[in-house]
Amino acid sequence: MSETKTNLQIDSARLWRDIHDTAKFGGTPKGGVKRLTLSEEDRQVRDWFRDACEAAGCEVHVDALGTMFAIRKGRDMSKAPVGLGSHLDTQPTGGKFDGMLGTLAALEVVRTLNDAGIETDAPLCIVNWTNEEGSRFAPAMMASASYAGEYTPEDILSRRDAEGVSVAQALKAIGYDGSEPVGQRKFSAFVELHIEQGPLLEAEHKTIGVVDRGQGIVWYNGEIHGFAAHAGTTPMPLRRDALAALSEVVLTVERIAKENGPDAVGTLGETVIENPSRNVIAGDLTFTAEFRSPSSKTLDLLDSEFQKAVGDIAKRRRVEIKLDRFWRKEPSVFDPRLVEAVQKASDTLGYASRRITSGAGHDACNLNAVMPAAMIFVPCKDGVSHNELEDATQADCAAGANVLLHTVLSLAG
Amino acid sequence: MSETKTNLQIDSARLWRDIHDTAKFGGTPKGGVKRLTLSEEDRQVRDWFRDACEAAGCEVHVDALGTMFAIRKGRDMSKAPVGLGSHLDTQPTGGKFDGMLGTLAALEVVRTLNDAGIETDAPLCIVNWTNEEGSRFAPAMMASASYAGEYTPEDILSRRDAEGVSVAQALKAIGYDGSEPVGQRKFSAFVELHIEQGPLLEAEHKTIGVVDRGQGIVWYNGEIHGFAAHAGTTPMPLRRDALAALSEVVLTVERIAKENGPDAVGTLGETVIENPSRNVIAGDLTFTAEFRSPSSKTLDLLDSEFQKAVGDIAKRRRVEIKLDRFWRKEPSVFDPRLVEAVQKASDTLGYASRRITSGAGHDACNLNAVMPAAMIFVPCKDGVSHNELEDATQADCAAGANVLLHTVLSLAG
C-alpha cells in the first residue's frame, strides 16, 4: 500500500449525514426505522440510493429479485468487479445502522475514490441486497441466497407475506422487478461492513471486528392444536390448552440454548392465537422458533433435543404440535486470504481489532459459498440491534468505512 | 299445578328449528356461530327475534344499551312481569346453543301459552341481554350488570373494542340504540335456561341442573415490557424476553388454579406481541388472565398468590409486568324460593336433576343482586362450549324449555 493510499480517508461527516438522511424513509417517532423490504418506504430509499450512485458516476442495474448493483468502472473492465455493500431494508422496529452502514459506506468509498481521482484496476460494484431481514418474507437474505444458488428465483418470487402478497407482486408494485438474471453478475470478492449487533467489541474497547466465521441457523414454523373450551366451566384436568403448551415450548427453547451455550442462542419470537378471547381456553395457535450456533454439530444437537422435547410436551398435554424445520443455514467460514486483507487494512490504519464470529446471518455468509467473502464489524451501543434504540458512533462508522476502503483498494489494485 | 298445566308441553320441533334457523346468522363452515355483540350478524338475529316476538303478540322495547324486552300481556298489568330469556351474541368461535337456547326457549314458552290459549295473571317479558360474552367489549354481561346498577350506562357506552369502536357507536351502527332508560323496567323474578357448558350433568346422566350458585370471577389485563433485541447476537444471559416471562405467567395461572382446585379455574386466554418478528426477541406484549371460584375466600387467595408470583417473575427476569385487576364479580347465591320452584317444576315433569353451581358467568347472576333470579341447566355434549363443536340434544333442550315453562307458570300464576 502506497503512502497516498494509507493516508486516504473517507469523509466521516458525509457518511454520517447520509446515514441520518436515509433514516427518514420509514423513520419512527422513537428514532428508529420501519422499512420492511419492498414496501413504499423501501422504494423511497432505493430511489434515493440509485440517484446517489448515478451522481457518483456509477451505472445501476437491478436483477429479477430487486437486488441493486452500482458499477464503478475500473481500468481493466475484463476483470470481475470487487463487490461491497449490504442491505437497505429494516426490521419492523429497526434502527438506523443495520444494513444502512454497509451500503452507505460502500457509496462513500466510491465518492472518496472519485474525490481523490483514484481509478482502480478492477471495477467496483456497490450492492443493495433485497430482503436481508426476512421479517416480511421468509427466508431472510433471500436474494443473496438465491444469487448463491440456494433457491431458484421462481421459488423466491412465489414466497408470500402475511397478507398473501408475493415477492413478485411486491417487486412490481414498487417498480424494482429488474431484468437482470439472478446470479449472472460475478465478483472477484465481496466485502460487507456492518455493526456487530452484539456486545463484544464495545465490552473489549475494540474498534474493528475482523469477522472470520458466521453462525449457522435453523428456522422453524410451528402449530399447536389443543381444544378451545369455556374458561369458566372446563375443569383444569380436562383442558388441552394450546397456550400452556406453547409456554413450555418457549421455556424449552430457552433452556436448550443455555445448556448448549455460551455460543448457542435460541428464540421463540412470534406466536398468534387463533380467535383469541379472554374467557376461552386457547385452542389453536402458530409460532416461529430458531436456534443459532457457529458449530454444525451443536446445531444438530439443538435441533434433535428440541424435536424430542416438543414431542414430549405434545404427548403429556394431549395437544398436537406440528414443527416444520423449513430452513437450515450451515455456519460459514470466511476466505482466509480476504480475512487477512481486512486485518491488514485495520492494522495499517492503527485500529484496535479482534477476530469475531458473526452471530447474525448476513448476505456475505451466503455469498461466501460462491466467492471469497468477508465482513468488517464496528461496535454498536450496548450490543443493541433490531431495536429503535440501535446506535453507533460517527467515529466507529468512519473507522469501519476506512477499513472497507483500504480492503477494497488492496483487492481491486 | 292443575292437570292441564302439568300436561302442557312446548313444541320441541319448533324450538329445534328456531335454534338451527338462527344459527345461520354468523354461521361458520365448521357448524358453529361467529356473532360478536352489536355486529352486522347480531343485527340480523336481533331483527329476526323482534319479528318473531311481535308475531307471537309481544310488544318489543329496546333500552339505551340495546337490550330487548318483549312483553306478553297478563290479566293484571299492574303486576311486575316475570322475566325469562338469555342472550343472542356469541364467542368468536361459538356454538348454536350458548345464549340462543334460553332466548328461543323463552319465545317458545310464549308461543306454547298462545297455542293453549293460556293467559297468565302477571305479564311475561322475554329478554335478550346485550353483550353477554364480553369478547368484543369488556366486561362480559355488561348490559345486565348496568341494569343491576354495577356500572352507569354512560360508562358502558364509552367502552371500546380492539378497533376503537365504542359501544355507543356500535349500537347506533346497527340501529339498536334504544330510548328506554337502563334498569327502569322491573321484574318480579328472572329465570334463565342455559346449556351447562360443563361435563357434570352428562357424566351423571341428569337431564336438568337446578342452579343454586354462580362462580365469582376476577379479570386482569396485563402488559409485559422486556427488551426487543437481535435473536442471533444477544447472548442468552443478557436477554429480557417478554414472551419467556409470559410463558412463566401462563404456567403460574395454571398451577395456582390447580392448587386451589377442584372448583377453581384459571385461564390466560389472549396475548399479542408488539411488532413480532421471528429473529427479534419479543420486547413488549399484552395479555389477559382470569380466575373463577364459587368461594369469595378462594378468589382472594388466587388473586394474592397470582400478584405475588407475577412480581417474582418480573424481578427475576428483569422485565416490567403490569397487572390491572379491572373486574371482580362476587359469587352469586340464587333465591331459594325460586330455586325451589325450578326444582318442583323439574320433579313434576319427572326429569332426573341435581343441584349445580354455574361455572360460567350469566346475566342471571347479575340480576340476582336486584331481583329473585334462578337458572335451569341442560347437558351439552362432552361439556364443550365456546367452541364450534358445542352440541346438545333436541330432547334435553325441550326438557329445559318445559321446566322453564312450568317454572314461569308457577311464578306468573
Coordinates of C-alpha atoms in Angstrom, one line a residue, chain A residues 30 34 91-93 98 132-135 138 140 196-199 215 219-221 227-239 241 243-248 250-251 253-255 257-258 262-282 284 288-290 292 317 326 358-361 383-387 389, chain B residues 30 34 91-93 98 132-135 138 140 196-199 215 219-221 227-239 241 243-248 250-251 253-255 257-258 262-282 284 288-290 292 317 326 358-361 383-387 389:
Chain A
K30 CA -38.7 6.7 18.7
K34 CA -39.6 0.7 10.0
Q91 CA -37.0 -4.9 10.9
P92 CA -40.5 -3.7 11.9
T93 CA -38.8 -1.8 14.8
D98 CA -28.2 -2.3 10.5
E132 CA -31.9 -9.3 4.2
E133 CA -34.1 -9.1 7.3
G134 CA -36.7 -11.7 6.4
S135 CA -39.4 -10.1 8.6
A138 CA -39.1 -15.7 4.7
A140 CA -34.1 -13.9 5.4
E196 CA -21.7 -6.0 15.4
Q197 CA -25.2 -6.3 16.7
G198 CA -23.6 -7.8 19.8
P199 CA -21.8 -6.6 23.0
Q215 CA -23.2 -18.7 12.8
W219 CA -35.7 -21.8 11.5
Y220 CA -39.0 -23.5 12.4
N221 CA -42.6 -22.8 11.8
F227 CA -59.1 -27.6 22.3
A228 CA -60.9 -24.3 22.6
A229 CA -63.3 -24.5 25.5
H230 CA -65.1 -22.3 28.1
A231 CA -62.7 -20.8 30.6
G232 CA -65.2 -20.9 33.4
T233 CA -66.6 -24.4 33.1
T234 CA -63.8 -26.6 31.9
P235 CA -62.1 -28.2 34.9
M236 CA -58.3 -27.8 34.9
P237 CA -57.6 -31.6 34.5
L238 CA -59.7 -31.8 31.3
R239 CA -58.0 -28.9 29.5
D241 CA -54.7 -25.6 26.4
L243 CA -51.1 -21.5 25.1
A244 CA -50.0 -23.5 28.1
A245 CA -48.3 -26.0 25.8
L246 CA -46.6 -23.1 23.9
S247 CA -45.3 -21.7 27.2
E248 CA -43.5 -25.0 27.8
V250 CA -40.8 -21.3 24.8
L251 CA -39.1 -22.2 28.0
V253 CA -36.1 -23.3 23.6
E254 CA -34.5 -21.1 26.2
R255 CA -33.3 -24.0 28.3
A257 CA -29.9 -22.9 24.1
K258 CA -28.5 -22.1 27.6
P262 CA -22.2 -20.0 25.6
D263 CA -22.3 -19.6 21.8
A264 CA -25.7 -21.1 21.1
V265 CA -28.8 -19.0 21.2
G266 CA -32.5 -19.9 20.8
T267 CA -35.5 -17.7 20.4
L268 CA -39.3 -18.2 20.0
G269 CA -40.1 -14.8 18.6
E270 CA -43.7 -14.9 17.3
T271 CA -47.0 -16.5 18.2
V272 CA -50.5 -15.8 17.1
I273 CA -53.6 -17.4 18.8
E274 CA -56.5 -18.2 16.5
N275 CA -59.7 -16.4 17.6
P276 CA -58.4 -15.4 21.0
S277 CA -60.9 -14.5 23.7
R278 CA -60.3 -13.7 27.4
N279 CA -62.8 -16.4 28.5
V280 CA -61.9 -19.1 26.1
I281 CA -59.1 -21.6 26.5
A282 CA -56.7 -21.1 23.6
D284 CA -55.1 -23.2 18.1
T288 CA -41.9 -19.5 15.0
A289 CA -38.6 -20.6 16.6
E290 CA -34.9 -20.6 15.8
R292 CA -28.1 -20.5 16.1
R317 CA -50.6 -32.2 27.3
F326 CA -38.1 -25.2 6.9
S358 CA -21.0 -13.2 13.3
G359 CA -24.0 -14.0 15.5
A360 CA -26.4 -12.7 12.9
G361 CA -26.9 -14.1 9.4
G383 CA -24.8 -4.5 21.6
V384 CA -28.4 -3.5 20.8
S385 CA -29.8 -4.1 17.3
H386 CA -33.2 -4.9 15.7
N387 CA -34.4 -2.2 18.0
L389 CA -32.5 2.3 20.2
Chain B
K30 CA -67.4 -25.9 11.0
K34 CA -69.4 -16.2 15.0
Q91 CA -67.9 -16.0 21.1
P92 CA -65.6 -15.6 18.0
T93 CA -65.8 -19.4 17.6
D98 CA -74.9 -20.8 24.3
E132 CA -73.2 -11.4 27.5
E133 CA -70.0 -12.9 26.0
G134 CA -67.6 -9.9 26.5
S135 CA -65.3 -11.0 23.7
A138 CA -65.3 -5.9 28.2
A140 CA -68.9 -9.5 29.8
E196 CA -74.4 -26.4 31.4
Q197 CA -71.1 -25.6 29.4
G198 CA -69.6 -28.2 31.7
P199 CA -69.3 -32.0 32.0
Q215 CA -69.0 -18.7 40.4
W219 CA -60.4 -10.5 35.2
Y220 CA -57.0 -9.0 34.5
N221 CA -55.4 -7.0 31.7
F227 CA -36.3 -5.6 25.6
A228 CA -36.5 -6.3 21.9
A229 CA -33.1 -7.3 20.6
H230 CA -31.4 -9.3 17.8
A231 CA -32.2 -13.0 18.2
G232 CA -28.8 -14.1 16.7
T233 CA -26.4 -11.8 18.6
T234 CA -27.9 -11.3 22.1
P235 CA -26.3 -13.9 24.5
M236 CA -28.9 -15.8 26.5
P237 CA -27.9 -14.4 29.9
L238 CA -28.3 -10.8 28.7
R239 CA -31.9 -11.3 27.4
D241 CA -37.5 -11.8 26.8
L243 CA -42.5 -14.0 25.8
A244 CA -40.4 -16.1 28.1
A245 CA -41.7 -14.1 31.0
L246 CA -45.3 -14.5 29.8
S247 CA -44.7 -18.3 29.5
E248 CA -44.0 -18.4 33.2
V250 CA -49.2 -18.7 31.8
L251 CA -47.9 -21.8 33.7
V253 CA -52.0 -19.3 36.3
E254 CA -52.4 -23.0 35.6
R255 CA -50.5 -24.1 38.7
A257 CA -55.8 -22.8 39.8
K258 CA -54.9 -26.5 40.2
P262 CA -61.2 -28.7 42.3
D263 CA -63.6 -25.8 41.8
A264 CA -61.1 -23.1 41.0
V265 CA -60.1 -22.5 37.4
G266 CA -57.6 -20.1 35.9
T267 CA -57.0 -19.1 32.2
L268 CA -54.6 -16.9 30.3
G269 CA -56.6 -16.7 27.0
E270 CA -55.1 -13.9 25.0
T271 CA -51.7 -12.5 24.2
V272 CA -50.5 -10.2 21.5
I273 CA -46.7 -9.5 20.8
E274 CA -46.0 -5.9 19.7
N275 CA -44.2 -5.9 16.3
P276 CA -43.3 -9.6 16.3
S277 CA -40.5 -11.0 14.1
R278 CA -39.0 -14.4 14.0
N279 CA -35.5 -13.1 14.6
V280 CA -36.2 -10.5 17.2
I281 CA -36.6 -11.3 20.9
A282 CA -40.1 -10.3 22.0
D284 CA -43.4 -5.9 24.5
T288 CA -55.5 -11.2 29.6
A289 CA -56.0 -13.5 32.5
E290 CA -58.8 -14.7 34.8
R292 CA -63.0 -18.2 38.9
R317 CA -36.3 -11.8 34.5
F326 CA -60.1 -4.4 36.3
S358 CA -72.7 -22.3 37.4
G359 CA -69.1 -22.2 36.3
A360 CA -69.7 -19.5 33.8
G361 CA -70.9 -16.0 34.5
G383 CA -69.3 -30.3 28.4
V384 CA -67.9 -28.4 25.4
S385 CA -68.9 -24.8 24.9
H386 CA -67.4 -21.6 23.5
N387 CA -66.4 -23.9 20.6
L389 CA -68.4 -28.2 18.3

